[in-house]
Coordinates of C-alpha atoms in Angstrom, one line a residue:
M1 CA 131.9 92.7 79.3
D2 CA 129.7 95.7 79.9
D3 CA 126.2 94.3 80.7
F4 CA 124.5 97.8 81.0
P5 CA 121.9 98.2 78.1
R6 CA 123.1 100.1 75.1
L7 CA 121.7 103.7 74.8
S8 CA 119.8 102.5 71.7
Q9 CA 118.0 99.9 73.8
L10 CA 116.7 102.4 76.5
P11 CA 112.9 103.1 76.3
S12 CA 112.5 106.8 75.2
A13 CA 110.3 107.5 78.1
L14 CA 112.9 106.3 80.6
P15 CA 114.7 109.8 81.4
E16 CA 111.3 111.4 82.1
L17 CA 110.1 108.4 84.2
Q18 CA 113.5 108.5 86.3
E19 CA 113.0 112.2 86.8
A20 CA 109.5 111.7 88.0
A21 CA 110.5 108.9 90.4
R22 CA 113.2 111.1 91.9
S23 CA 110.7 114.0 92.3
A24 CA 108.2 111.6 94.0
G25 CA 110.9 110.2 96.2
F26 CA 110.1 106.8 94.7
T27 CA 113.2 104.5 95.1
M28 CA 111.9 101.2 94.1
S29 CA 112.0 101.5 90.2
C30 CA 113.0 98.7 87.9
E31 CA 116.9 98.6 87.5
P32 CA 117.8 99.1 83.8
R33 CA 119.6 95.7 83.4
T34 CA 116.4 94.0 84.8
G35 CA 114.3 96.2 82.4
S36 CA 116.5 95.0 79.5
L37 CA 115.8 91.4 80.5
L38 CA 112.0 92.1 80.8
A39 CA 112.0 93.6 77.2
T40 CA 113.8 90.4 75.9
L41 CA 111.4 88.1 77.6
A42 CA 108.5 90.0 76.4
A43 CA 109.8 89.8 72.8
T44 CA 109.7 86.0 73.1
R45 CA 105.9 86.1 73.5
P46 CA 104.3 87.5 70.2
G47 CA 100.6 88.2 71.0
G48 CA 101.4 87.3 74.7
R49 CA 99.6 88.3 77.8
I50 CA 101.8 89.9 80.4
L51 CA 101.1 90.9 84.0
E52 CA 103.1 93.4 86.0
L53 CA 102.6 93.5 89.7
G54 CA 103.9 96.9 90.9
T55 CA 103.6 99.6 88.3
G56 CA 105.5 102.3 90.3
V57 CA 106.0 105.2 87.9
G58 CA 106.2 102.8 85.0
E59 CA 109.9 102.2 84.3
G60 CA 109.3 98.3 84.2
T61 CA 106.2 99.1 82.2
A62 CA 108.3 101.1 79.6
W63 CA 110.7 98.1 79.2
L64 CA 107.8 95.6 78.9
L65 CA 106.0 97.7 76.3
G66 CA 109.3 98.1 74.4
G67 CA 109.7 94.3 74.0
M68 CA 106.1 93.5 73.2
D69 CA 104.7 93.3 69.7
E70 CA 101.6 95.1 68.6
T71 CA 99.2 92.2 69.5
A72 CA 100.7 91.6 73.0
T73 CA 98.8 92.9 76.0
L74 CA 99.9 94.1 79.6
V75 CA 98.0 94.4 82.7
T76 CA 99.8 96.4 85.3
V77 CA 98.6 96.6 89.0
E78 CA 99.6 99.3 91.5
L79 CA 98.3 100.2 94.9
D80 CA 99.6 103.9 95.0
D81 CA 97.5 105.9 92.6
S82 CA 99.9 108.9 92.9
V83 CA 102.9 107.0 91.3
Q84 CA 100.9 105.0 88.9
A85 CA 99.4 108.3 87.6
V86 CA 102.9 109.1 86.1
A87 CA 102.7 105.8 84.1
R88 CA 99.0 106.4 83.1
D89 CA 100.0 109.8 81.8
R90 CA 102.8 108.4 79.8
F91 CA 101.3 105.3 78.4
G92 CA 97.5 105.6 78.7
A93 CA 97.1 106.1 75.0
D94 CA 98.8 102.8 74.3
G95 CA 95.9 100.3 73.5
R96 CA 98.0 97.3 74.7
I97 CA 98.0 98.3 78.3
S98 CA 95.4 98.1 81.1
F99 CA 96.0 99.8 84.4
V100 CA 94.6 98.4 87.6
T101 CA 94.9 100.8 90.7
E102 CA 94.3 98.6 93.8
D103 CA 96.1 96.3 96.4
G104 CA 97.6 93.6 94.3
G105 CA 96.8 90.9 97.0
P106 CA 93.0 91.2 96.7
W107 CA 93.2 91.5 93.0
L108 CA 95.1 88.4 92.7
E109 CA 92.6 86.5 94.9
R110 CA 89.7 87.8 92.7
Y111 CA 91.1 87.6 89.2
D112 CA 89.4 84.8 87.2
G113 CA 90.5 85.7 83.7
A114 CA 92.9 84.0 81.2
P115 CA 96.5 83.1 82.5
F116 CA 99.6 85.1 81.6
D117 CA 102.6 84.2 79.5
L118 CA 104.8 86.4 81.5
V119 CA 104.4 87.6 85.1
F120 CA 106.7 90.2 86.6
A121 CA 106.3 90.5 90.4
D122 CA 108.0 93.7 91.5
T123 CA 106.0 94.4 94.7
W124 CA 105.1 92.4 97.8
P125 CA 101.7 90.9 96.6
G126 CA 102.5 88.2 94.2
K127 CA 106.1 87.8 95.6
F128 CA 106.4 87.8 99.3
T129 CA 102.5 87.5 99.9
H130 CA 99.9 85.8 97.6
L131 CA 102.6 83.8 95.8
D132 CA 100.4 80.8 95.0
A133 CA 97.8 83.0 93.6
A134 CA 100.4 84.7 91.2
L135 CA 101.9 81.4 90.2
A136 CA 98.4 80.0 89.4
L137 CA 98.2 82.8 86.7
V138 CA 101.2 81.6 84.7
A139 CA 100.3 79.8 81.6
P140 CA 101.9 76.5 80.7
G141 CA 105.4 77.3 79.4
G142 CA 105.1 80.8 80.8
A143 CA 107.6 82.6 82.9
Y144 CA 107.4 84.2 86.4
V145 CA 110.2 86.8 87.2
V146 CA 111.0 88.4 90.5
D147 CA 113.8 90.9 91.3
D148 CA 115.3 92.7 94.3
L149 CA 116.7 89.5 95.8
T150 CA 120.2 90.5 96.5
P151 CA 120.6 92.1 99.9
V152 CA 121.3 96.0 100.0
P153 CA 121.6 98.6 102.8
G154 CA 118.4 99.9 103.9
W155 CA 116.3 96.8 103.3
P156 CA 113.2 96.9 105.5
E157 CA 113.1 94.7 108.5
G158 CA 112.0 91.2 107.5
H159 CA 112.9 91.6 103.8
G160 CA 115.9 89.2 104.1
A161 CA 113.8 86.5 105.7
A162 CA 111.0 87.0 103.1
V163 CA 113.5 86.5 100.3
T164 CA 114.8 83.4 101.9
D165 CA 111.2 82.0 102.2
L166 CA 110.4 83.0 98.6
L167 CA 113.4 81.2 97.2
A168 CA 112.6 78.1 99.2
A169 CA 109.0 78.1 98.1
L170 CA 109.8 78.6 94.5
E171 CA 112.6 76.0 94.2
G172 CA 110.5 73.5 96.1
R173 CA 107.8 73.4 93.4
S174 CA 107.8 70.5 90.9
D175 CA 105.6 72.6 88.4
F176 CA 108.3 75.2 87.9
R177 CA 111.9 75.2 86.7
T178 CA 113.9 78.0 88.3
T179 CA 117.1 79.8 87.7
R180 CA 118.7 82.3 90.1
L181 CA 120.7 85.2 88.7
T182 CA 123.2 87.0 90.9
W183 CA 123.0 89.9 88.7
S184 CA 121.4 93.4 88.5
S185 CA 119.4 93.6 91.8
G186 CA 119.2 89.7 92.0
I187 CA 116.6 87.9 89.9
L188 CA 114.9 84.6 89.8
I189 CA 113.1 83.3 86.7
A190 CA 110.7 80.4 87.0
V191 CA 109.0 78.7 84.0
R192 CA 105.9 76.6 84.4
I193 CA 106.6 72.9 83.3
D194 CA 104.7 69.7 83.4
A195 CA 105.3 68.4 86.9
A196 CA 104.9 64.8 85.8
T197 CA 107.6 65.0 83.0
G198 CA 109.7 67.9 84.2
T199 CA 109.5 69.5 80.8
S200 CA 107.8 72.6 79.3
P201 CA 104.3 71.6 77.8

């Protein structure tokens, strides 16, 4: 079975975003199979609140927006203004999206708004650091998704150990049900459950 998204499923903005990423030397964009999963998960949340940690140039953003309905909203956070500017230029007119340009760690620590139905952590803050702060923002029954868990050549020093620690932390929690997917770049999906009953609220 070919698991690559069909051409008709690809966001229309994807080619231009991929070219912008190449031009900027940005190599950490969301993989298309991961993007397809994100779009599908977003589609399960009509009117949902979605958080993306790590906008990059907006490839993951494009997938999330493609799965969202007209009443859903997306907050996307990125430290690097120069790469996020690509996403702002492309999607800034979409009223469903809000851009935050700052370090995700302090933002997670400071955020005191409503929780999110889907959290996609595609950068260190909210995944390898500030994990508890990110998980605290997942609504009951909501999902937390991380990618880039499968080792690849060129991983920075310490990345492998950080992945091991992350998996242990997530799978050791009684308030989340987790599934690992050895697929795409390596994914884990965690859904907030009732710790007392082991079921979704």
